[in-house]
Amino acid sequence: MELEAKRNHDPDLNDWASIAWTILCNLRDQSPLVQCITNYVSMDLMANTLLSAGASPAMIHSIEEIPDFTPHVRALCINVGTLSPNWLPAMKAAAELITKSGKPWVLDPVAAGASGFRLKACLELVGLKPNVIRGNASEIIALSKASLGVTKGVDSSHESIDAIDAAKSLAQASGAIVAVSGAVDIVTDGNRVVGAHNGVPMMQKITATGCAVTALIAAFVAVEPSNALEATASALSIFGIAGELGMDIAKGPASLRTHLIDSLHGLDQAAVFSRIKITLL
């Protein structure tokens, strides 16, 4: 496969552009069904991000539906943003079922270190072997250290670059690809580390953009499960490019949200090849 061949050497920008564009085209052709067990704040933007990219979202979280529905999806995204004891069993059941079916799932450990309940739940979910873990620097550091710390809710009090060692350790311990969102998005398998440099600061002023890119990662990994690092870095960069294009005509966070979705829907090969910025770190 083309992506496998590119893995045998350090990809340059043209390689990364080709990888990202190929995965996006496959996503649009296949329209994978992605189940999202997520928080109330992010459901709308996550679903619209998936639809705009070409995937099919399913925002199903009832434990009664998990046994019938989850085995038929191509990927699962679990986000603990508005975590409650009632939702945790469904998250665990879905993760177990998707793993048994041999399909990928992605964990977004929102505010992992904010409380003992939340950290314990996130660590239990990590134990169910997600293919990808995506969080901000503070969340990844909290998971890696498995200890409580002062956080700013769902916001990060660390820069992504500060979490490289923690991300590598977490990847090695969990077997997952670990992505750290920030000014530069960090992606590692515990050995290789790459940085996705796309995006604009205004995206941080839109609630649930982090949640949305996690859903997009799940969709990318759904169509490229054997190359999860490449799929994850590509999803982060593609989402960032959509933000850059949206920012060209946006007047603020509200209009950027709209134009980001439109830009993701209309993203073409020329934009990907001219704008992608993924490098080895």
GROMACS .gro file of C-alpha atoms in nm:
model
  281
    1MET     CA    1   0.000   0.000   0.000
    2GLU     CA    2   0.115   0.354  -0.075
    3LEU     CA    3   0.099   0.465   0.289
    4GLU     CA    4   0.299   0.162   0.402
    5ALA     CA    5   0.570   0.246   0.150
    6LYS     CA    6   0.593   0.601   0.277
    7ARG     CA    7   0.634   0.476   0.634
    8ASN     CA    8   0.961   0.311   0.541
    9HIS     CA    9   1.133   0.649   0.522
   10ASP     CA   10   1.086   0.983   0.694
   11PRO     CA   11   0.802   1.152   0.501
   12ASP     CA   12   0.860   1.502   0.369
   13LEU     CA   13   0.588   1.762   0.317
   14ASN     CA   14   0.491   1.621  -0.023
   15ASP     CA   15   0.463   1.273   0.127
   16TRP     CA   16   0.247   1.403   0.411
   17ALA     CA   17   0.027   1.594   0.169
   18SER     CA   18  -0.019   1.279  -0.038
   19ILE     CA   19  -0.093   1.072   0.272
   20ALA     CA   20  -0.348   1.318   0.409
   21TRP     CA   21  -0.520   1.370   0.075
   22THR     CA   22  -0.540   0.994   0.011
   23ILE     CA   23  -0.699   0.930   0.349
   24LEU     CA   24  -0.946   1.216   0.304
   25CYS     CA   25  -1.045   1.086  -0.040
   26ASN     CA   26  -1.093   0.735   0.100
   27LEU     CA   27  -1.302   0.881   0.380
   28ARG     CA   28  -1.523   1.065   0.134
   29ASP     CA   29  -1.560   0.752  -0.080
   30GLN     CA   30  -1.634   0.513   0.207
   31SER     CA   31  -1.836   0.742   0.439
   32PRO     CA   32  -1.755   0.535   0.749
   33LEU     CA   33  -2.009   0.517   1.029
   34VAL     CA   34  -1.851   0.667   1.343
   35GLN     CA   35  -2.020   0.630   1.680
   36CYS     CA   36  -1.960   0.914   1.922
   37ILE     CA   37  -2.027   0.880   2.294
   38THR     CA   38  -1.958   1.238   2.382
   39ASN     CA   39  -2.061   1.538   2.586
   40TYR     CA   40  -2.365   1.758   2.543
   41VAL     CA   41  -2.158   2.065   2.455
   42SER     CA   42  -1.978   1.906   2.161
   43MET     CA   43  -2.239   1.685   1.993
   44ASP     CA   44  -2.341   1.937   1.729
   45LEU     CA   45  -1.993   2.041   1.615
   46MET     CA   46  -1.862   1.683   1.623
   47ALA     CA   47  -2.150   1.557   1.409
   48ASN     CA   48  -2.117   1.844   1.161
   49THR     CA   49  -1.740   1.797   1.138
   50LEU     CA   50  -1.786   1.431   1.053
   51LEU     CA   51  -2.057   1.508   0.797
   52SER     CA   52  -1.850   1.783   0.635
   53ALA     CA   53  -1.550   1.553   0.603
   54GLY     CA   54  -1.764   1.282   0.444
   55ALA     CA   55  -1.821   1.046   0.736
   56SER     CA   56  -2.151   0.937   0.891
   57PRO     CA   57  -2.193   1.027   1.261
   58ALA     CA   58  -2.402   0.839   1.515
   59MET     CA   59  -2.441   1.006   1.854
   60ILE     CA   60  -2.558   0.696   2.040
   61HIS     CA   61  -2.477   0.656   2.410
   62SER     CA   62  -2.755   0.445   2.563
   63ILE     CA   63  -2.613   0.124   2.708
   64GLU     CA   64  -2.928  -0.058   2.596
   65GLU     CA   65  -2.836   0.011   2.231
   66ILE     CA   66  -2.464  -0.065   2.253
   67PRO     CA   67  -2.487  -0.444   2.195
   68ASP     CA   68  -2.696  -0.405   1.879
   69PHE     CA   69  -2.540  -0.095   1.731
   70THR     CA   70  -2.169  -0.070   1.816
   71PRO     CA   71  -2.052  -0.389   1.638
   72HIS     CA   72  -2.168  -0.239   1.308
   73VAL     CA   73  -1.975   0.092   1.321
   74ARG     CA   74  -1.635   0.147   1.160
   75ALA     CA   75  -1.491   0.342   1.453
   76LEU     CA   76  -1.583   0.468   1.799
   77CYS     CA   77  -1.505   0.802   1.962
   78ILE     CA   78  -1.538   0.834   2.341
   79ASN     CA   79  -1.527   1.180   2.497
   80VAL     CA   80  -1.564   1.222   2.874
   81GLY     CA   81  -1.642   1.594   2.876
   82THR     CA   82  -1.971   1.575   3.068
   83LEU     CA   83  -1.889   1.246   3.238
   84SER     CA   84  -2.146   1.091   3.471
   85PRO     CA   85  -2.173   0.755   3.646
   86ASN     CA   86  -2.467   0.670   3.420
   87TRP     CA   87  -2.265   0.708   3.100
   88LEU     CA   88  -1.945   0.533   3.205
   89PRO     CA   89  -2.082   0.176   3.171
   90ALA     CA   90  -2.193   0.250   2.815
   91MET     CA   91  -1.849   0.388   2.732
   92LYS     CA   92  -1.680   0.076   2.867
   93ALA     CA   93  -1.923  -0.161   2.697
   94ALA     CA   94  -1.881   0.013   2.362
   95ALA     CA   95  -1.501   0.012   2.391
   96GLU     CA   96  -1.499  -0.358   2.471
   97LEU     CA   97  -1.730  -0.443   2.180
   98ILE     CA   98  -1.546  -0.234   1.923
   99THR     CA   99  -1.215  -0.388   2.029
  100LYS     CA  100  -1.359  -0.738   1.999
  101SER     CA  101  -1.475  -0.657   1.648
  102GLY     CA  102  -1.121  -0.554   1.552
  103LYS     CA  103  -1.215  -0.194   1.476
  104PRO     CA  104  -1.047   0.119   1.612
  105TRP     CA  105  -1.158   0.357   1.883
  106VAL     CA  106  -1.033   0.694   2.003
  107LEU     CA  107  -1.039   0.839   2.355
  108ASP     CA  108  -1.065   1.209   2.440
  109PRO     CA  109  -0.981   1.232   2.816
  110VAL     CA  110  -1.132   1.577   2.874
  111ALA     CA  111  -1.004   1.739   3.196
  112ALA     CA  112  -0.856   1.405   3.301
  113GLY     CA  113  -0.686   1.544   3.611
  114ALA     CA  114  -0.973   1.759   3.735
  115SER     CA  115  -1.114   1.505   3.983
  116GLY     CA  116  -1.044   1.162   4.123
  117PHE     CA  117  -1.360   1.021   3.962
  118ARG     CA  118  -1.265   1.156   3.621
  119LEU     CA  119  -0.903   1.041   3.636
  120LYS     CA  120  -1.003   0.691   3.750
  121ALA     CA  121  -1.259   0.665   3.470
  122CYS     CA  122  -1.006   0.779   3.210
  123LEU     CA  123  -0.746   0.531   3.332
  124GLU     CA  124  -1.004   0.252   3.314
  125LEU     CA  125  -1.084   0.350   2.957
  126VAL     CA  126  -0.714   0.360   2.868
  127GLY     CA  127  -0.698   0.005   2.999
  128LEU     CA  128  -0.951  -0.095   2.733
  129LYS     CA  129  -0.688  -0.026   2.465
  130PRO     CA  130  -0.788   0.275   2.257
  131ASN     CA  131  -0.605   0.301   1.927
  132VAL     CA  132  -0.559   0.675   1.973
  133ILE     CA  133  -0.569   0.905   2.277
  134ARG     CA  134  -0.605   1.276   2.198
  135GLY     CA  135  -0.598   1.547   2.460
  136ASN     CA  136  -0.437   1.877   2.549
  137ALA     CA  137  -0.101   1.885   2.724
  138SER     CA  138  -0.243   1.897   3.077
  139GLU     CA  139  -0.472   1.600   3.012
  140ILE     CA  140  -0.195   1.388   2.862
  141ILE     CA  141   0.045   1.475   3.146
  142ALA     CA  142  -0.223   1.385   3.403
  143LEU     CA  143  -0.288   1.049   3.238
  144SER     CA  144   0.080   0.976   3.199
  145LYS     CA  145   0.157   1.052   3.560
  146ALA     CA  146  -0.175   0.899   3.675
  147SER     CA  147  -0.195   1.165   3.941
  148LEU     CA  148  -0.420   1.460   4.023
  149GLY     CA  149  -0.311   1.811   3.946
  150VAL     CA  150  -0.452   2.158   3.918
  151THR     CA  151  -0.608   2.213   3.576
  152LYS     CA  152  -0.810   2.488   3.412
  153GLY     CA  153  -1.117   2.276   3.348
  154VAL     CA  154  -1.102   2.159   2.988
  155ASP     CA  155  -0.834   2.418   2.901
  156SER     CA  156  -0.466   2.333   2.912
  157SER     CA  157  -0.222   2.500   3.151
  158HIS     CA  158   0.070   2.354   2.953
  159GLU     CA  159   0.194   2.394   2.598
  160SER     CA  160   0.181   2.083   2.377
  161ILE     CA  161   0.561   2.082   2.347
  162ASP     CA  162   0.582   2.042   2.726
  163ALA     CA  163   0.401   1.708   2.702
  164ILE     CA  164   0.624   1.526   2.451
  165ASP     CA  165   0.789   1.303   2.711
  166ALA     CA  166   0.457   1.234   2.883
  167ALA     CA  167   0.297   1.153   2.548
  168LYS     CA  168   0.575   0.911   2.456
  169SER     CA  169   0.551   0.741   2.795
  170LEU     CA  170   0.173   0.712   2.770
  171ALA     CA  171   0.200   0.572   2.417
  172GLN     CA  172   0.452   0.312   2.527
  173ALA     CA  173   0.247   0.213   2.831
  174SER     CA  174  -0.091   0.201   2.657
  175GLY     CA  175   0.002   0.088   2.307
  176ALA     CA  176  -0.199   0.380   2.169
  177ILE     CA  177  -0.102   0.660   1.938
  178VAL     CA  178  -0.103   0.971   2.157
  179ALA     CA  179  -0.188   1.314   2.017
  180VAL     CA  180  -0.141   1.638   2.209
  181SER     CA  181  -0.327   1.941   2.077
  182GLY     CA  182  -0.172   2.284   2.097
  183ALA     CA  183  -0.010   2.556   1.889
  184VAL     CA  184   0.174   2.260   1.739
  185ASP     CA  185  -0.015   1.931   1.754
  186ILE     CA  186   0.214   1.650   1.870
  187VAL     CA  187   0.159   1.289   1.760
  188THR     CA  188   0.366   0.994   1.881
  189ASP     CA  189   0.368   0.616   1.889
  190GLY     CA  190   0.619   0.620   2.174
  191ASN     CA  191   0.916   0.635   1.939
  192ARG     CA  192   0.841   0.854   1.640
  193VAL     CA  193   0.721   1.207   1.712
  194VAL     CA  194   0.567   1.433   1.450
  195GLY     CA  195   0.423   1.782   1.470
  196ALA     CA  196   0.122   1.916   1.280
  197HIS     CA  197   0.161   2.293   1.251
  198ASN     CA  198  -0.170   2.390   1.090
  199GLY     CA  199  -0.453   2.588   1.248
  200VAL     CA  200  -0.521   2.938   1.380
  201PRO     CA  201  -0.540   3.068   1.740
  202MET     CA  202  -0.904   3.175   1.696
  203MET     CA  203  -1.005   2.807   1.685
  204GLN     CA  204  -0.940   2.800   2.060
  205LYS     CA  205  -1.224   3.051   2.102
  206ILE     CA  206  -1.478   2.803   1.964
  207THR     CA  207  -1.602   2.549   2.214
  208ALA     CA  208  -1.562   2.182   2.117
  209THR     CA  209  -1.306   2.223   1.839
  210GLY     CA  210  -1.083   1.978   2.027
  211CYS     CA  211  -1.372   1.735   2.057
  212ALA     CA  212  -1.448   1.777   1.688
  213VAL     CA  213  -1.094   1.700   1.575
  214THR     CA  214  -1.096   1.386   1.792
  215ALA     CA  215  -1.405   1.269   1.602
  216LEU     CA  216  -1.227   1.346   1.275
  217ILE     CA  217  -0.930   1.139   1.393
  218ALA     CA  218  -1.169   0.849   1.455
  219ALA     CA  219  -1.301   0.881   1.100
  220PHE     CA  220  -0.949   0.893   0.953
  221VAL     CA  221  -0.840   0.591   1.156
  222ALA     CA  222  -1.157   0.409   1.046
  223VAL     CA  223  -1.036   0.412   0.685
  224GLU     CA  224  -0.666   0.370   0.769
  225PRO     CA  225  -0.653   0.154   1.085
  226SER     CA  226  -0.312   0.001   1.014
  227ASN     CA  227  -0.148   0.344   0.995
  228ALA     CA  228  -0.297   0.518   1.296
  229LEU     CA  229  -0.011   0.764   1.347
  230GLU     CA  230  -0.032   0.884   0.988
  231ALA     CA  231  -0.412   0.900   1.006
  232THR     CA  232  -0.403   1.097   1.330
  233ALA     CA  233  -0.146   1.351   1.212
  234SER     CA  234  -0.333   1.391   0.884
  235ALA     CA  235  -0.667   1.452   1.057
  236LEU     CA  236  -0.513   1.717   1.283
  237SER     CA  237  -0.352   1.892   0.988
  238ILE     CA  238  -0.663   1.874   0.767
  239PHE     CA  239  -0.876   2.022   1.046
  240GLY     CA  240  -0.616   2.295   1.095
  241ILE     CA  241  -0.612   2.375   0.722
  242ALA     CA  242  -0.992   2.407   0.728
  243GLY     CA  243  -0.951   2.653   1.015
  244GLU     CA  244  -0.692   2.853   0.821
  245LEU     CA  245  -0.918   2.875   0.516
  246GLY     CA  246  -1.214   2.966   0.733
  247MET     CA  247  -1.016   3.237   0.910
  248ASP     CA  248  -0.943   3.404   0.575
  249ILE     CA  249  -1.307   3.517   0.560
  250ALA     CA  250  -1.424   3.495   0.921
  251LYS     CA  251  -1.490   3.801   1.137
  252GLY     CA  252  -1.471   3.622   1.472
  253PRO     CA  253  -1.529   3.289   1.648
  254ALA     CA  254  -1.894   3.250   1.545
  255SER     CA  255  -1.833   3.303   1.175
  256LEU     CA  256  -1.512   3.097   1.192
  257ARG     CA  257  -1.715   2.803   1.319
  258THR     CA  258  -1.938   2.823   1.014
  259HIS     CA  259  -1.655   2.879   0.766
  260LEU     CA  260  -1.444   2.602   0.922
  261ILE     CA  261  -1.721   2.351   0.850
  262ASP     CA  262  -1.768   2.487   0.499
  263SER     CA  263  -1.393   2.478   0.432
  264LEU     CA  264  -1.364   2.118   0.551
  265HIS     CA  265  -1.650   2.020   0.322
  266GLY     CA  266  -1.495   2.192   0.021
  267LEU     CA  267  -1.130   2.112   0.086
  268ASP     CA  268  -0.948   2.026  -0.236
  269GLN     CA  269  -0.614   1.875  -0.331
  270ALA     CA  270  -0.454   2.209  -0.410
  271ALA     CA  271  -0.525   2.343  -0.061
  272VAL     CA  272  -0.393   2.030   0.108
  273PHE     CA  273  -0.072   2.021  -0.093
  274SER     CA  274  -0.001   2.393  -0.057
  275ARG     CA  275  -0.085   2.428   0.313
  276ILE     CA  276  -0.002   2.105   0.495
  277LYS     CA  277   0.268   2.141   0.760
  278ILE     CA  278   0.365   1.811   0.924
  279THR     CA  279   0.724   1.760   1.036
  280LEU     CA  280   0.936   1.518   1.233
  281LEU     CA  281   1.023   1.647   1.581
   0.00000   0.00000   0.00000
